Coordinates of N, CA and C in Angstrom, one line a residue:
X257 N -8.6 -9.6 12.2 CA -8.3 -10.7 13.1 C -6.8 -10.9 13.0
X258 N -6.2 -11.2 14.1 CA -4.8 -11.5 14.1 C -4.5 -12.8 14.7
X259 N -3.3 -13.3 14.6 CA -3.0 -14.6 15.2 C -3.2 -15.8 14.3
X260 N -3.0 -17.0 14.8 CA -3.2 -18.2 14.0 C -4.7 -18.5 13.9
X261 N -5.0 -19.2 12.8 CA -6.3 -19.6 12.5 C -6.3 -21.0 12.1
X262 N -7.4 -21.7 12.4 CA -7.7 -23.1 12.0 C -8.8 -23.1 11.0
X263 N -8.6 -23.7 9.9 CA -9.6 -23.9 8.9 C -10.5 -25.0 9.3
X264 N -11.8 -24.7 9.3 CA -12.8 -25.7 9.6 C -13.8 -25.8 8.4
X265 N -14.0 -27.0 7.9 CA -14.9 -27.2 6.8 C -16.3 -27.6 7.4
X266 N -17.3 -26.9 7.0 CA -18.6 -27.2 7.5 C -19.6 -27.3 6.4
X267 N -20.2 -28.5 6.2 CA -21.2 -28.6 5.2 C -22.5 -27.9 5.6
X268 N -23.1 -27.1 4.7 CA -24.3 -26.3 5.0 C -25.4 -26.7 4.1
X269 N -26.6 -26.8 4.6 CA -27.8 -27.0 3.7 C -27.8 -25.8 2.6
X270 N -28.2 -26.2 1.4 CA -28.3 -25.2 0.4 C -29.0 -23.9 0.8
X271 N -30.1 -24.0 1.5 CA -30.9 -22.8 1.9 C -30.1 -21.9 2.8
X272 N -29.3 -22.5 3.7 CA -28.6 -21.7 4.6 C -27.4 -21.0 3.9
X273 N -26.8 -21.7 3.0 CA -25.7 -21.1 2.2 C -26.2 -20.0 1.3
X274 N -27.4 -20.2 0.8 CA -28.0 -19.1 0.0 C -28.3 -17.9 0.9
X275 N -28.8 -18.1 2.1 CA -29.0 -16.9 3.0 C -27.7 -16.2 3.3
X276 N -26.6 -17.0 3.5 CA -25.3 -16.3 3.7 C -24.9 -15.5 2.5
X277 N -25.1 -16.1 1.3 CA -24.8 -15.4 0.1 C -25.6 -14.1 0.0
X278 N -26.8 -14.1 0.4 CA -27.6 -12.9 0.3 C -27.1 -11.8 1.3
X279 N -26.6 -12.2 2.4 CA -26.0 -11.3 3.4 C -24.7 -10.7 2.8
X280 N -23.9 -11.5 2.1 CA -22.7 -11.1 1.5 C -23.0 -10.1 0.4
X281 N -24.0 -10.5 -0.5 CA -24.3 -9.6 -1.6 C -24.9 -8.2 -1.1
X282 N -25.5 -8.2 0.1 CA -26.0 -7.0 0.6 C -25.0 -6.2 1.4
X283 N -23.7 -6.7 1.4 CA -22.6 -6.0 2.1 C -22.8 -6.0 3.6
X284 N -23.5 -7.0 4.1 CA -23.6 -7.1 5.6 C -22.3 -7.8 6.1
X285 N -21.8 -8.7 5.3 CA -20.5 -9.4 5.6 C -19.7 -9.3 4.3
X286 N -18.4 -9.4 4.4 CA -17.5 -9.4 3.3 C -17.4 -10.7 2.6
X287 N -17.7 -11.8 3.4 CA -17.6 -13.2 2.8 C -18.4 -14.1 3.7
X288 N -18.6 -15.3 3.1 CA -19.3 -16.4 3.9 C -18.4 -16.6 5.2
X289 N -17.1 -16.7 5.0 CA -16.2 -17.0 6.2 C -16.4 -16.0 7.3
X290 N -16.5 -14.7 6.9 CA -16.7 -13.6 7.9 C -18.0 -13.9 8.6
X291 N -19.1 -14.2 7.9 CA -20.4 -14.4 8.5 C -20.3 -15.6 9.5
X292 N -19.7 -16.7 9.1 CA -19.6 -17.9 9.9 C -18.7 -17.6 11.2
X293 N -17.6 -16.8 11.0 CA -16.8 -16.4 12.2 C -17.7 -15.6 13.2
X294 N -18.5 -14.7 12.6 CA -19.4 -13.9 13.5 C -20.3 -14.8 14.2
X295 N -20.9 -15.7 13.5 CA -21.8 -16.7 14.2 C -21.2 -17.5 15.2
X296 N -20.0 -18.0 15.0 CA -19.2 -18.8 16.0 C -19.0 -17.9 17.2
X297 N -18.6 -16.7 17.0 CA -18.4 -15.8 18.2 C -19.6 -15.6 19.0
X298 N -20.8 -15.5 18.3 CA -22.0 -15.3 19.0 C -22.4 -16.5 19.9
X299 N -22.1 -17.7 19.3 CA -22.4 -18.9 20.1 C -21.5 -19.0 21.3
X300 N -20.2 -18.7 21.2 CA -19.3 -18.8 22.3 C -19.7 -17.7 23.3
X301 N -20.0 -16.5 22.9 CA -20.4 -15.5 23.9 C -21.7 -15.9 24.6
X302 N -22.7 -16.4 23.9 CA -23.9 -16.7 24.6 C -23.7 -17.9 25.6
X303 N -22.9 -18.9 25.2 CA -22.7 -20.0 26.1 C -21.9 -19.5 27.3
X304 N -21.0 -18.5 27.2 CA -20.3 -18.0 28.3 C -21.2 -17.3 29.3
X305 N -22.3 -16.7 28.8 CA -23.2 -16.0 29.7 C -24.3 -17.0 30.2
X306 N -24.5 -18.1 29.6 CA -25.6 -19.0 30.0 C -25.3 -19.6 31.4
X307 N -26.4 -19.9 32.1 CA -26.3 -20.5 33.4 C -26.0 -22.0 33.3
X308 N -26.4 -22.6 32.2 CA -26.3 -24.0 32.1 C -25.5 -24.3 30.8
X309 N -24.9 -25.5 30.7 CA -24.1 -25.8 29.5 C -25.0 -26.0 28.3
X310 N -24.5 -25.8 27.2 CA -25.2 -26.0 25.9 C -25.8 -27.4 25.8
X311 N -27.1 -27.4 25.5 CA -27.8 -28.6 25.2 C -27.8 -28.8 23.7
X312 N -27.1 -29.8 23.1 CA -27.1 -29.9 21.7 C -28.4 -30.6 21.2
X313 N -29.0 -30.0 20.3 CA -30.2 -30.5 19.7 C -30.1 -30.6 18.2
X314 N -30.8 -31.5 17.6 CA -30.8 -31.6 16.2 C -31.4 -30.3 15.6
X315 N -30.7 -29.7 14.7 CA -31.2 -28.4 14.1 C -32.6 -28.5 13.5
X316 N -33.3 -27.5 13.4 CA -34.6 -27.5 12.8 C -34.4 -27.8 11.3
X317 N -35.5 -28.4 10.7 CA -35.4 -28.7 9.2 C -35.1 -27.5 8.4
X318 N -35.6 -26.3 8.7 CA -35.4 -25.1 7.9 C -34.2 -24.3 8.3
X319 N -33.4 -24.8 9.4 CA -32.2 -24.1 9.9 C -32.5 -22.7 10.3
X320 N -33.7 -22.4 10.7 CA -34.0 -21.0 11.2 C -33.3 -20.8 12.5
X321 N -32.8 -19.6 12.8 CA -32.1 -19.4 14.1 C -33.2 -19.5 15.2
X322 N -32.7 -19.8 16.5 CA -33.6 -19.9 17.6 C -34.4 -18.6 17.7
X323 N -35.7 -18.7 18.0 CA -36.5 -17.6 18.2 C -37.1 -17.0 16.9
X324 N -36.9 -17.7 15.8 CA -37.4 -17.2 14.5 C -38.2 -18.3 13.8
X325 N -39.0 -19.0 14.7 CA -39.9 -20.0 14.1 C -39.3 -21.3 13.8
X326 N -38.0 -21.5 14.0 CA -37.4 -22.8 13.6 C -37.3 -23.7 14.8
X327 N -37.5 -23.3 16.0 CA -37.3 -24.1 17.2 C -35.8 -24.4 17.4
X328 N -35.6 -25.3 18.3 CA -34.2 -25.6 18.6 C -33.5 -24.5 19.3
X329 N -32.3 -24.8 19.9 CA -31.5 -23.8 20.6 C -32.2 -23.3 21.8
X330 N -31.6 -22.2 22.3 CA -32.1 -21.6 23.6 C -33.4 -20.8 23.3
X331 N -34.3 -20.8 24.3 CA -35.5 -19.9 24.1 C -35.2 -18.6 24.8
X332 N -36.1 -17.6 24.5 CA -36.0 -16.3 25.0 C -36.1 -16.3 26.5
X333 N -36.8 -17.3 27.1 CA -37.1 -17.4 28.5 C -35.9 -17.9 29.3
X334 N -34.9 -18.5 28.6 CA -33.7 -19.1 29.3 C -32.8 -18.0 29.7

């Protein structure tokens, strides 16, 4: 990545942080920060393709991504 960056602090539930750590340990991402940047790009890209603006909902208790049993977010039908 090049250019200027803004640092954003985001509190995460312990379970979600542990999942990120598992991805880092499995060499899927080099760091938590890289995984979170990837996730942010996915959200921005999906919203750019969406026909309607993002509807902000309270995240599911288990923080599962949409479509993986956690509810929340956009459905596959949208």
